[in-house]
Amino acid sequence: MLGDKVEKGSKRYSQNPKLALPFTMTGSSMSHIFEETQNQWRSVRIVYVSYNFGSHPELLLKPQTIMAFWKPGTIAPGSTVDREGEKESAETIATYVSQSLAALSIKQQRTRLPIYKSRVQVLYLVENYQTTIIVGQTGCGKTTQIPQYLDEAGWTAEGRVMACTQPRRVAATTVAQRVAEEMNVKLGEEVGYTIRFEDVSSTTKTRIKYMTDGMLFRETLIDPLLTRYSVIMIDEAHERSLYTDVLIGVLKKIQRKRPDLRLIISSATLDAEAFFDFFNANTTDDSTKDTATILSLEGRSFPVDVMYTEEPVNDYVEGAVQTVFDIHTKESPGDILVFMPGRDQIETVVSEITERATTLPPQKYFSLLPLPIYAGLPTPQQLLVFQPPPSQTRKVIVATNIAEASITIDGIVYVVDNGFVKLRAYNPRTGLEALTTVPVSRAAAQQRAGRAGRTRPGKAFRLYTEEAYQGLREANVPEMQRSNLATVVLQLKALGIENVARFEFLTAPPAELMTRALELLYSLGALDDYARLTMPLGMQLAEFPVDPMLGKIVSKVELCFFEIRY
């Protein structure tokens, strides 16, 4: 382990001169070695880290598990998550007095968001361009403020509605509740939300409506031109969820019939060019004729120090728990956000933290309040993560990738990134779809690190090496290219799009996935020999909010209703 012997550390660093740079880490002790790099001797700071739990600092629960984090490079590591060229002077950070947003009035909270400075630009671009692509760091206020700006500017007058889609149910519900609170209205009236099997909105009163992207797509089956909506905002477009990609293609077709419809594509990463090229209808070199534009918003105000482990972590669940307690016992106050792949790992981490926290001396350390958040958690429990903790208590939020961008939790100063995520993967040969644990992408890792430092300088602890980070995929494969497309193809057919193979997707799905979807629908009787939608079965399956195979079962049960009842 690094720090055990000077010879071992010296040998490691001599193999890679780039790593022979100062790095910082809280630990139990430190020493210095000297290394020859480019014919010069320099001092290299080596830090030992031992994780202490229990009522006595000398009590080491797992002496064989010793982790060391390091901060690569000589420039502020926050540059790895900040936009290139974006720097903030030490004087600005030193003079800024961090104040919890929860202690401010709602009006003060809104004006302190980075997007507030761009309010006029947003309104101008929406007025003059059919499509506005907005790029801004997570937490800058895109999701909650842009709909309110448009509402205040009259885009929801005369019965019109502003829609904002979210890739996840929890984001749609929590954001709607927050906006209703900011507008001082009752949730379900002026501000509402719609998710599968739950509609908290009013057909006559709702002006701002949050919904999952799948629900808005289903509305096109009833109203193909979405005539109720004056503005549609596709939020978190960088996640490239299945229905986000489908909606983008459908909305482009709708815009040709409805030039008055305004689209806002919101992304937290700098991938705006692909969206711009897709939506811009200008085929000339005259930029004044562009129908799309890009607005880049100011992001976070504080740097984030990114720490890597010196050695790979064998057990990221145990490593995360140990890192939480090391932060808790050695770092300044501030809540902690821990990323885990799924529900099982989250519950294990929460249980371990709860159990081990009882051994800490209360007179010496704050209390720890571990809180889980994942898609299947009941809404009242999900909302607990947004509440300020009791006095003398540090929150530890343990979340899936839902906390990367979909929701913003105030007070997070430290992030622990395990480096893995569960993604849906479909095998067209077997016809099986499953959630698979895979390494995160570099874009996702940057998103995770960016959750810290929103109110003051933060730290991100990555439970993997810098070499492992450099070997990660740049971005996740869009869900369109790794999912079962049977439901999407069926619903596109119901919309009247006969040749789905020629449908204009942002990223075209593999031919094998499309072929498999058509074959499955044909075997279910939803398509005929000419790949046309059958009536009434095909339309019924398209309208059912379930997988086509389950929909076929439901349709058979419906035919047996008389026999079952009597």
Coordinates of C-alpha atoms in Angstrom, one line a residue:
M1 CA 0.0 0.0 0.0
L2 CA 1.3 3.5 -0.7
G3 CA 3.1 4.8 2.3
D4 CA 4.1 1.4 3.7
K5 CA 7.6 1.7 2.4
V6 CA 9.5 4.5 0.9
E7 CA 11.1 2.2 -1.7
K8 CA 7.7 1.1 -2.9
G9 CA 6.4 4.6 -3.2
S10 CA 9.5 5.8 -4.9
K11 CA 9.4 3.0 -7.4
R12 CA 5.7 3.7 -8.3
Y13 CA 6.3 7.4 -8.9
S14 CA 9.4 6.9 -10.9
Q15 CA 7.3 4.9 -13.4
N16 CA 5.1 7.9 -14.1
P17 CA 6.7 11.3 -13.6
K18 CA 3.3 13.0 -14.1
L19 CA 2.1 11.6 -10.8
A20 CA 5.0 13.1 -8.9
L21 CA 2.9 16.1 -7.9
P22 CA 1.6 17.4 -4.6
F23 CA -1.7 15.9 -3.5
T24 CA -3.8 16.4 -0.4
M25 CA -5.7 14.0 1.7
T26 CA -6.7 13.8 5.3
G27 CA -5.0 11.0 7.1
S28 CA -3.5 9.7 10.3
S29 CA 0.1 10.6 9.5
M30 CA 2.4 11.7 6.7
S31 CA 6.0 11.7 5.6
H32 CA 8.1 12.8 2.7
I33 CA 10.2 11.0 0.2
F34 CA 12.4 12.3 -2.5
E35 CA 12.2 11.3 -6.1
E36 CA 14.4 12.0 -9.1
T37 CA 12.2 13.4 -12.0
Q38 CA 13.8 15.0 -15.0
N39 CA 17.1 15.3 -13.3
Q40 CA 15.6 17.3 -10.4
W41 CA 14.8 16.2 -6.9
R42 CA 11.4 17.2 -5.6
S43 CA 9.5 16.5 -2.4
V44 CA 6.5 14.2 -2.8
R45 CA 3.9 14.2 -0.1
I46 CA 2.8 10.7 0.9
V47 CA -0.2 10.3 3.1
Y48 CA -1.3 7.3 5.1
V49 CA -5.0 6.9 5.7
S50 CA -6.5 4.6 8.3
Y51 CA -10.3 4.7 8.9
N52 CA -11.2 4.9 12.6
F53 CA -14.6 4.1 13.9
G54 CA -16.1 3.6 17.3
S55 CA -15.8 5.6 20.5
H56 CA -12.0 5.7 20.4
P57 CA -9.9 7.1 17.6
E58 CA -7.4 4.2 17.9
L59 CA -10.1 1.6 17.2
L60 CA -9.6 0.3 13.7
L61 CA -12.5 -1.9 12.5
K62 CA -10.8 -3.2 9.3
P63 CA -7.1 -2.7 9.5
Q64 CA -6.6 -4.6 6.2
T65 CA -8.7 -2.0 4.3
I66 CA -6.6 1.1 4.0
M67 CA -7.5 3.6 1.3
A68 CA -5.7 6.7 0.2
F69 CA -7.1 9.5 -1.9
W70 CA -5.0 11.9 -3.9
K71 CA -5.6 15.1 -5.8
P72 CA -3.8 15.0 -9.1
G73 CA -2.2 18.0 -10.8
T74 CA -1.0 21.3 -9.5
I75 CA -4.0 23.3 -10.8
A76 CA -7.3 23.4 -8.8
P77 CA -8.9 20.0 -9.4
G78 CA -12.2 21.8 -9.8
S79 CA -11.2 22.4 -13.4
T80 CA -12.1 18.8 -14.1
V81 CA -15.8 19.6 -13.6
D82 CA -15.8 23.3 -14.4
R83 CA -16.1 24.6 -18.0
E84 CA -12.8 25.1 -19.6
G85 CA -11.4 28.5 -18.9
E86 CA -13.8 29.2 -16.0
K87 CA -11.9 30.2 -12.9
E88 CA -12.6 32.0 -9.7
S89 CA -10.1 33.9 -7.7
A90 CA -9.3 33.0 -4.2
E91 CA -10.3 36.4 -3.0
T92 CA -13.9 35.9 -4.3
I93 CA -14.2 32.6 -2.6
A94 CA -12.7 34.0 0.6
T95 CA -15.0 36.9 0.8
Y96 CA -18.1 35.0 -0.1
V97 CA -20.2 34.2 2.9
S98 CA -22.0 30.9 2.3
Q99 CA -25.5 31.0 3.4
S100 CA -28.0 28.1 3.3
L101 CA -30.7 28.7 0.8
A102 CA -33.2 27.3 3.2
A103 CA -32.6 30.3 5.5
L104 CA -33.6 32.8 2.7
S105 CA -37.0 33.8 1.5
I106 CA -38.3 32.1 -1.7
K107 CA -37.8 35.4 -3.6
Q108 CA -34.2 35.6 -2.4
Q109 CA -33.6 32.0 -3.3
R110 CA -34.8 32.5 -6.8
T111 CA -32.7 35.6 -7.4
R112 CA -29.6 33.9 -6.1
L113 CA -29.8 31.1 -8.7
P114 CA -27.3 31.5 -11.6
I115 CA -30.1 31.5 -14.2
Y116 CA -31.6 34.7 -12.8
K117 CA -29.0 36.7 -14.6
S118 CA -30.1 35.2 -17.9
R119 CA -33.8 35.7 -17.5
V120 CA -34.1 38.3 -20.3
Q121 CA -31.9 36.3 -22.7
V122 CA -34.1 33.2 -22.2
L123 CA -37.3 35.1 -22.9
Y124 CA -35.8 36.8 -25.9
L125 CA -34.5 33.5 -27.5
V126 CA -37.8 31.7 -26.9
E127 CA -39.7 34.5 -28.5
N128 CA -37.5 34.6 -31.6
Y129 CA -36.4 31.0 -32.2
Q130 CA -38.5 27.8 -32.6
T131 CA -35.9 25.8 -30.6
T132 CA -33.7 27.0 -27.8
I133 CA -31.0 24.7 -26.5
I134 CA -30.0 25.7 -23.0
V135 CA -26.8 24.4 -21.5
G136 CA -26.2 24.9 -17.8
Q137 CA -24.7 23.0 -14.8
T138 CA -27.1 21.1 -12.6
G139 CA -28.4 23.3 -9.9
C140 CA -28.4 26.6 -11.9
G141 CA -32.2 26.7 -11.8
K142 CA -33.2 25.6 -15.3
T143 CA -35.9 23.2 -14.3
T144 CA -37.7 25.4 -11.8
Q145 CA -37.2 28.9 -13.1
I146 CA -37.6 28.8 -16.9
P147 CA -41.3 27.6 -16.7
Q148 CA -42.0 30.4 -14.2
Y149 CA -40.3 33.0 -16.4
L150 CA -42.4 31.9 -19.3
D151 CA -45.6 31.9 -17.2
E152 CA -44.8 35.5 -16.0
A153 CA -44.2 36.5 -19.6
G154 CA -47.7 35.4 -20.8
W155 CA -46.9 32.1 -22.5
T156 CA -49.5 30.3 -20.5
A157 CA -52.3 32.9 -21.0
E158 CA -55.7 32.0 -22.6
G159 CA -55.7 28.4 -21.5
R160 CA -52.3 27.5 -22.9
V161 CA -49.9 25.2 -21.0
M162 CA -46.2 25.1 -20.5
A163 CA -44.9 21.4 -20.3
C164 CA -41.7 20.3 -18.8
T165 CA -40.6 16.7 -19.2
Q166 CA -38.4 14.7 -16.9
P167 CA -36.8 11.3 -17.5
R168 CA -37.7 10.1 -14.0
R169 CA -40.9 10.1 -11.9
V170 CA -39.3 11.4 -8.7
A171 CA -38.0 14.4 -10.5
A172 CA -41.4 15.3 -12.0
T173 CA -43.1 15.1 -8.6
T174 CA -40.5 16.9 -6.5
V175 CA -39.9 19.7 -9.0
A176 CA -43.6 20.3 -9.3
Q177 CA -44.0 20.5 -5.6
R178 CA -41.1 23.0 -5.4
V179 CA -42.5 25.2 -8.2
A180 CA -46.0 25.2 -6.6
E181 CA -44.4 26.4 -3.3
E182 CA -42.4 29.1 -5.1
M183 CA -45.5 30.4 -6.9
N184 CA -47.6 30.1 -3.7
V185 CA -50.3 28.0 -5.4
K186 CA -51.8 24.6 -4.6
L187 CA -50.2 21.6 -6.3
G188 CA -52.5 20.2 -8.8
E189 CA -54.1 23.5 -9.9
E190 CA -51.8 26.1 -11.5
V191 CA -48.9 23.8 -11.2
G192 CA -49.3 20.0 -11.6
Y193 CA -47.6 16.9 -12.6
T194 CA -48.4 13.7 -14.5
I195 CA -46.7 10.4 -14.1
R196 CA -47.8 6.9 -15.0
F197 CA -50.9 5.9 -13.0
E198 CA -51.0 9.4 -11.3
D199 CA -52.3 12.7 -12.6
V200 CA -52.1 15.6 -10.3
S201 CA -53.2 18.4 -12.6
S202 CA -56.3 20.3 -13.7
T203 CA -57.5 20.5 -17.3
T204 CA -58.8 24.0 -16.7
K205 CA -56.4 25.6 -14.2
T206 CA -53.0 24.1 -14.8
R207 CA -50.5 26.4 -16.5
I208 CA -47.2 24.6 -15.8
K209 CA -47.2 20.9 -16.0
Y210 CA -44.3 18.6 -15.2
M211 CA -44.4 15.1 -16.5
T212 CA -42.3 12.1 -17.5
D213 CA -41.2 12.1 -21.1
G214 CA -43.2 8.9 -21.7
M215 CA -46.5 10.6 -20.5
L216 CA -46.1 13.5 -23.0
F217 CA -45.4 11.0 -25.7
R218 CA -48.6 9.1 -24.9
E219 CA -50.5 12.4 -25.1
T220 CA -49.6 12.5 -28.8
L221 CA -51.8 9.5 -29.3
I222 CA -54.8 11.6 -28.3
D223 CA -53.6 15.0 -29.7
P224 CA -50.9 14.4 -32.3
L225 CA -50.0 18.1 -32.6
L226 CA -50.1 18.7 -28.8
T227 CA -52.3 21.8 -29.4
R228 CA -52.7 22.5 -25.7
Y229 CA -49.0 23.4 -25.3
S230 CA -47.4 26.7 -26.2
V231 CA -43.9 25.7 -25.0
I232 CA -42.5 22.3 -24.3
M233 CA -39.3 21.9 -22.4
I234 CA -37.3 18.7 -22.7
D235 CA -35.3 18.6 -19.5
E236 CA -32.2 16.5 -18.8
A237 CA -31.9 15.8 -22.5
H238 CA -28.2 14.9 -22.0
E239 CA -29.4 11.6 -20.4
R240 CA -30.7 10.5 -23.7
S241 CA -33.5 8.4 -22.3
L242 CA -35.6 6.3 -24.7
Y243 CA -38.6 8.5 -24.7
T244 CA -36.6 11.7 -24.7
D245 CA -35.0 10.7 -28.0
V246 CA -38.4 9.6 -29.4
L247 CA -40.0 12.9 -28.3
I248 CA -37.3 14.9 -29.9
G249 CA -38.0 13.2 -33.2
V250 CA -41.8 13.6 -32.9
L251 CA -41.6 17.3 -31.8
K252 CA -39.5 18.1 -34.8
K253 CA -42.3 16.8 -37.0
I254 CA -44.8 18.7 -35.0
Q255 CA -42.9 21.9 -35.4
R256 CA -43.3 21.7 -39.2
K257 CA -47.1 21.8 -38.7
R258 CA -47.0 24.2 -35.8
P259 CA -44.4 27.0 -36.3
D260 CA -45.8 28.7 -33.2
L261 CA -44.7 25.8 -30.9
R262 CA -41.6 26.7 -28.9
L263 CA -39.2 24.0 -27.8
I264 CA -36.6 24.2 -25.1
I265 CA -33.9 21.5 -24.9
S266 CA -32.2 21.6 -21.6
S267 CA -28.9 19.8 -21.0
A268 CA -26.4 19.8 -18.2
T269 CA -23.5 18.8 -20.4
L270 CA -21.8 20.5 -23.4
D271 CA -23.4 18.3 -26.1
A272 CA -25.5 21.1 -27.5
E273 CA -24.2 21.0 -31.1
A274 CA -25.9 17.7 -31.8
F275 CA -29.3 19.1 -30.8
F276 CA -28.6 22.3 -32.7
D277 CA -27.8 20.5 -35.9
F278 CA -30.9 18.3 -35.5
F279 CA -33.4 21.1 -35.0
N280 CA -32.0 23.9 -37.1
A281 CA -34.0 24.1 -40.3
N282 CA -31.7 26.6 -41.9
T283 CA -30.0 25.1 -44.9
T284 CA -28.1 28.2 -45.9
D285 CA -25.0 29.9 -44.6
D286 CA -27.0 32.9 -43.3
S287 CA -27.1 32.5 -39.5
T288 CA -29.9 35.1 -39.3
K289 CA -32.2 32.4 -40.7
D290 CA -31.5 29.9 -38.0
T291 CA -34.5 28.4 -36.3
A292 CA -32.5 27.1 -33.4
T293 CA -30.0 28.7 -31.0
I294 CA -27.8 27.8 -28.0
L295 CA -27.6 29.6 -24.7
S296 CA -24.9 28.6 -22.2
L297 CA -25.7 29.5 -18.6
E298 CA -23.4 30.3 -15.8
G299 CA -22.9 27.3 -13.6
R300 CA -21.6 26.7 -10.1
S301 CA -19.7 29.4 -8.2
F302 CA -17.2 27.2 -6.3
P303 CA -14.5 24.8 -7.2
V304 CA -14.6 21.1 -6.4
D305 CA -11.5 19.2 -5.4
V306 CA -11.6 15.7 -7.1
M307 CA -9.9 12.9 -5.1
Y308 CA -8.9 9.5 -6.5
T309 CA -7.9 6.4 -4.7
E310 CA -4.3 5.3 -5.0
E311 CA -5.3 1.7 -5.4
P312 CA -8.5 0.1 -6.8
V313 CA -11.2 -0.5 -4.2
N314 CA -12.3 -4.2 -3.9
D315 CA -15.6 -3.5 -2.1
Y316 CA -17.1 -0.2 -3.1
V317 CA -19.9 -0.6 -0.6
E318 CA -17.5 -0.9 2.3
G319 CA -15.2 1.7 0.8
A320 CA -18.1 4.2 0.6
V321 CA -19.0 3.6 4.2
Q322 CA -15.4 4.1 5.4
T323 CA -15.1 7.2 3.3
V324 CA -18.3 8.7 4.8
F325 CA -16.9 8.2 8.4
D326 CA -13.5 9.6 7.4
I327 CA -15.2 12.7 6.0
H328 CA -17.4 12.9 9.1
T329 CA -14.6 12.7 11.6
K330 CA -12.0 14.7 9.8
E331 CA -13.7 17.2 7.5
S332 CA -15.6 20.4 8.2
P333 CA -19.5 20.4 8.4
G334 CA -21.5 19.8 5.3
D335 CA -23.8 17.1 4.0
I336 CA -22.6 14.0 2.1
L337 CA -24.0 12.5 -1.1
V338 CA -23.1 8.9 -1.8
F339 CA -23.7 7.3 -5.2
M340 CA -24.6 3.6 -5.3
P341 CA -25.8 1.5 -8.3
G342 CA -29.1 0.2 -6.9
R343 CA -31.5 -0.3 -4.1
D344 CA -29.8 -3.2 -2.5
Q345 CA -26.4 -1.4 -2.2
I346 CA -28.2 1.8 -1.0
E347 CA -30.0 -0.1 1.8
T348 CA -26.8 -1.8 2.8
V349 CA -24.9 1.5 3.1
V350 CA -27.7 3.1 5.0
S351 CA -27.8 0.2 7.4
E352 CA -24.0 0.1 7.9
I353 CA -23.8 3.9 8.6
T354 CA -26.7 3.7 11.0
E355 CA -25.1 0.9 12.9
R356 CA -21.6 2.3 13.1
A357 CA -22.8 5.8 13.9
T358 CA -24.0 4.6 17.3
T359 CA -20.3 4.0 18.3
L360 CA -19.2 7.6 17.8
P361 CA -19.0 9.8 20.9
P362 CA -21.9 12.3 20.7
Q363 CA -20.0 14.9 22.6
K364 CA -17.2 14.9 20.0
Y365 CA -19.1 14.5 16.6
F366 CA -22.3 15.5 15.0
S367 CA -25.0 13.0 14.6
L368 CA -25.3 11.2 11.2
L369 CA -28.6 11.0 9.4
P370 CA -28.4 8.5 6.5
L371 CA -31.3 8.9 4.0
P372 CA -31.9 6.8 0.9
I373 CA -33.4 7.9 -2.4
Y374 CA -34.2 5.8 -5.4
A375 CA -37.0 5.5 -7.9
G376 CA -39.0 2.9 -6.0
L377 CA -39.0 4.7 -2.7
P378 CA -42.4 6.1 -1.5
T379 CA -42.8 9.8 -2.2
P380 CA -42.9 10.9 1.5
Q381 CA -39.6 9.2 2.1
Q382 CA -38.1 10.7 -1.0
L383 CA -39.0 14.2 0.2
L384 CA -37.1 13.7 3.4
V385 CA -33.8 14.3 1.6
F386 CA -34.9 17.8 0.8
Q387 CA -35.6 18.8 4.4
P388 CA -32.9 20.5 6.4
P389 CA -31.4 18.2 9.0
P390 CA -31.8 18.8 12.8
S391 CA -29.3 20.9 14.6
Q392 CA -25.9 19.3 15.1
T393 CA -26.7 16.7 12.4
R394 CA -25.0 15.8 9.1
K395 CA -27.1 14.3 6.4
V396 CA -25.8 11.4 4.3
I397 CA -27.8 11.0 1.2
V398 CA -27.3 7.6 -0.5
A399 CA -28.7 7.7 -4.0
T400 CA -28.7 6.1 -7.4
N401 CA -27.8 8.1 -10.5
I402 CA -31.2 9.9 -9.9
A403 CA -29.1 12.5 -7.9
E404 CA -26.7 13.1 -10.8
A405 CA -28.9 15.7 -12.5
S406 CA -32.6 15.1 -12.0
I407 CA -32.8 16.5 -8.5
T408 CA -30.9 19.1 -6.6
I409 CA -30.3 18.7 -2.8
D410 CA -29.1 21.8 -1.0
G411 CA -26.3 21.5 1.5
I412 CA -24.2 18.9 -0.3
V413 CA -20.5 19.6 0.2
Y414 CA -19.0 16.1 -0.2
V415 CA -19.6 13.5 -2.9
V416 CA -18.6 9.9 -2.7
D417 CA -18.7 8.3 -6.2
N418 CA -18.5 4.5 -6.3
G419 CA -17.9 4.5 -10.1
F420 CA -20.8 2.3 -11.1
V421 CA -24.3 2.6 -12.4
K422 CA -27.2 0.3 -13.4
L423 CA -28.2 0.7 -17.0
R424 CA -30.9 -1.1 -18.9
A425 CA -29.6 -3.5 -21.5
Y426 CA -31.5 -5.6 -24.0
N427 CA -30.4 -8.7 -25.9
P428 CA -32.3 -8.9 -29.1
R429 CA -31.2 -12.5 -29.6
T430 CA -32.7 -13.8 -26.4
G431 CA -35.4 -11.1 -26.1
L432 CA -34.5 -10.4 -22.5
E433 CA -34.0 -7.0 -20.9
A434 CA -32.2 -6.5 -17.6
L435 CA -30.5 -3.9 -15.5
T436 CA -26.8 -4.4 -15.6
T437 CA -24.2 -2.8 -13.3
V438 CA -21.5 -1.1 -15.5
P439 CA -18.9 1.6 -14.9
V440 CA -20.1 5.2 -15.2
S441 CA -19.0 7.4 -18.1
R442 CA -16.7 10.3 -17.7
A443 CA -19.6 12.7 -18.3
A444 CA -21.6 11.0 -15.5
A445 CA -18.6 11.2 -13.2
Q446 CA -18.3 14.9 -13.8
Q447 CA -22.0 15.3 -13.1
R448 CA -21.6 13.5 -9.8
A449 CA -18.6 15.6 -8.8
G450 CA -20.5 18.7 -9.7
R451 CA -23.1 18.1 -7.1
A452 CA -20.6 19.4 -4.5
G453 CA -19.6 23.0 -4.3
R454 CA -22.9 24.6 -4.9
T455 CA -22.8 26.8 -1.8
R456 CA -19.1 26.6 -1.0
P457 CA -15.9 24.8 -2.1
G458 CA -16.6 21.0 -2.1
K459 CA -14.8 17.7 -2.4
A460 CA -15.5 14.7 -4.6
F461 CA -14.1 11.3 -3.5
R462 CA -13.9 8.8 -6.3
L463 CA -13.5 5.2 -5.3
Y464 CA -11.3 4.5 -8.3
T465 CA -8.0 5.5 -9.6
E466 CA -7.3 8.3 -12.1
E467 CA -6.1 5.8 -14.6
A468 CA -9.5 4.0 -14.3
Y469 CA -11.2 7.4 -14.9
Q470 CA -9.3 8.0 -18.0
G471 CA -10.3 4.6 -19.3
L472 CA -14.0 5.2 -18.9
R473 CA -16.3 5.8 -21.8
E474 CA -16.8 9.4 -22.7
A475 CA -20.6 9.2 -22.4
N476 CA -23.2 6.5 -21.9
V477 CA -24.7 4.8 -24.9
P478 CA -28.2 6.3 -25.6
E479 CA -31.0 4.2 -24.3
M480 CA -32.4 4.1 -27.8
Q481 CA -29.4 1.9 -28.8
R482 CA -29.7 -0.6 -26.0
S483 CA -33.4 -1.1 -25.3
N484 CA -36.4 -3.1 -26.4
L485 CA -38.1 -0.9 -29.0
A486 CA -41.3 -2.9 -29.3
T487 CA -43.4 -0.3 -27.4
V488 CA -41.8 2.7 -29.2
V489 CA -42.4 1.1 -32.6
L490 CA -46.0 0.3 -31.7
Q491 CA -46.8 3.8 -30.5
L492 CA -45.1 5.4 -33.6
K493 CA -47.3 3.2 -35.8
A494 CA -50.3 4.4 -33.8
L495 CA -49.3 7.9 -34.6
G496 CA -49.5 7.2 -38.3
I497 CA -45.7 6.8 -38.9
E498 CA -45.8 3.7 -41.2
N499 CA -42.1 3.5 -42.0
V500 CA -40.4 3.7 -38.6
A501 CA -37.1 2.7 -40.2
R502 CA -37.0 6.1 -41.9
F503 CA -38.2 8.0 -38.8
E504 CA -35.8 10.8 -38.0
F505 CA -34.2 9.9 -34.7
L506 CA -31.5 12.0 -33.0
T507 CA -29.4 8.8 -32.9
A508 CA -30.7 5.9 -35.1
P509 CA -31.2 2.6 -33.3
P510 CA -29.3 -0.5 -34.5
A511 CA -31.1 -2.3 -37.3
E512 CA -31.2 -5.5 -35.3
L513 CA -33.2 -3.9 -32.5
M514 CA -35.7 -2.5 -34.9
T515 CA -36.0 -5.8 -36.7
R516 CA -36.6 -7.7 -33.5
A517 CA -39.3 -5.2 -32.4
L518 CA -41.2 -5.6 -35.7
E519 CA -41.0 -9.4 -35.4
L520 CA -42.3 -9.3 -31.8
L521 CA -45.2 -7.1 -32.7
Y522 CA -46.1 -9.3 -35.7
S523 CA -46.1 -12.4 -33.5
L524 CA -48.4 -10.6 -31.0
G525 CA -50.8 -9.8 -33.8
A526 CA -50.3 -6.0 -33.4
L527 CA -48.9 -5.8 -37.0
D528 CA -50.2 -7.4 -40.2
D529 CA -48.2 -8.9 -43.0
Y530 CA -47.4 -5.5 -44.4
A531 CA -46.2 -4.2 -41.0
R532 CA -49.3 -2.1 -40.6
L533 CA -51.1 -1.6 -37.3
T534 CA -54.0 -4.1 -36.9
M535 CA -57.4 -2.9 -35.6
P536 CA -58.5 -3.1 -32.9
L537 CA -55.8 -5.2 -31.2
G538 CA -52.8 -3.1 -32.4
M539 CA -54.3 0.2 -31.3
Q540 CA -55.4 -1.4 -28.0
L541 CA -51.8 -2.5 -27.3
A542 CA -50.5 0.9 -28.2
E543 CA -52.9 2.6 -25.7
F544 CA -52.2 0.2 -22.8
P545 CA -49.5 1.7 -20.5
V546 CA -47.7 -1.6 -20.3
D547 CA -45.3 -3.7 -22.4
P548 CA -47.0 -5.1 -25.5
M549 CA -46.7 -8.7 -24.3
L550 CA -48.4 -7.8 -21.0
G551 CA -50.9 -5.8 -23.0
K552 CA -51.7 -8.9 -25.1
I553 CA -52.4 -10.8 -21.8
V554 CA -54.7 -8.0 -20.6
S555 CA -56.6 -8.1 -23.9
K556 CA -57.2 -11.8 -23.6
V557 CA -58.4 -11.4 -20.0
E558 CA -60.8 -8.8 -21.1
L559 CA -62.4 -11.2 -23.6
C560 CA -62.8 -13.7 -20.7
F561 CA -64.5 -11.1 -18.4
F562 CA -68.0 -12.7 -18.7
E563 CA -66.7 -16.2 -18.0
I564 CA -64.6 -15.0 -15.0
R565 CA -67.5 -13.0 -13.5
Y566 CA -70.1 -15.7 -13.9

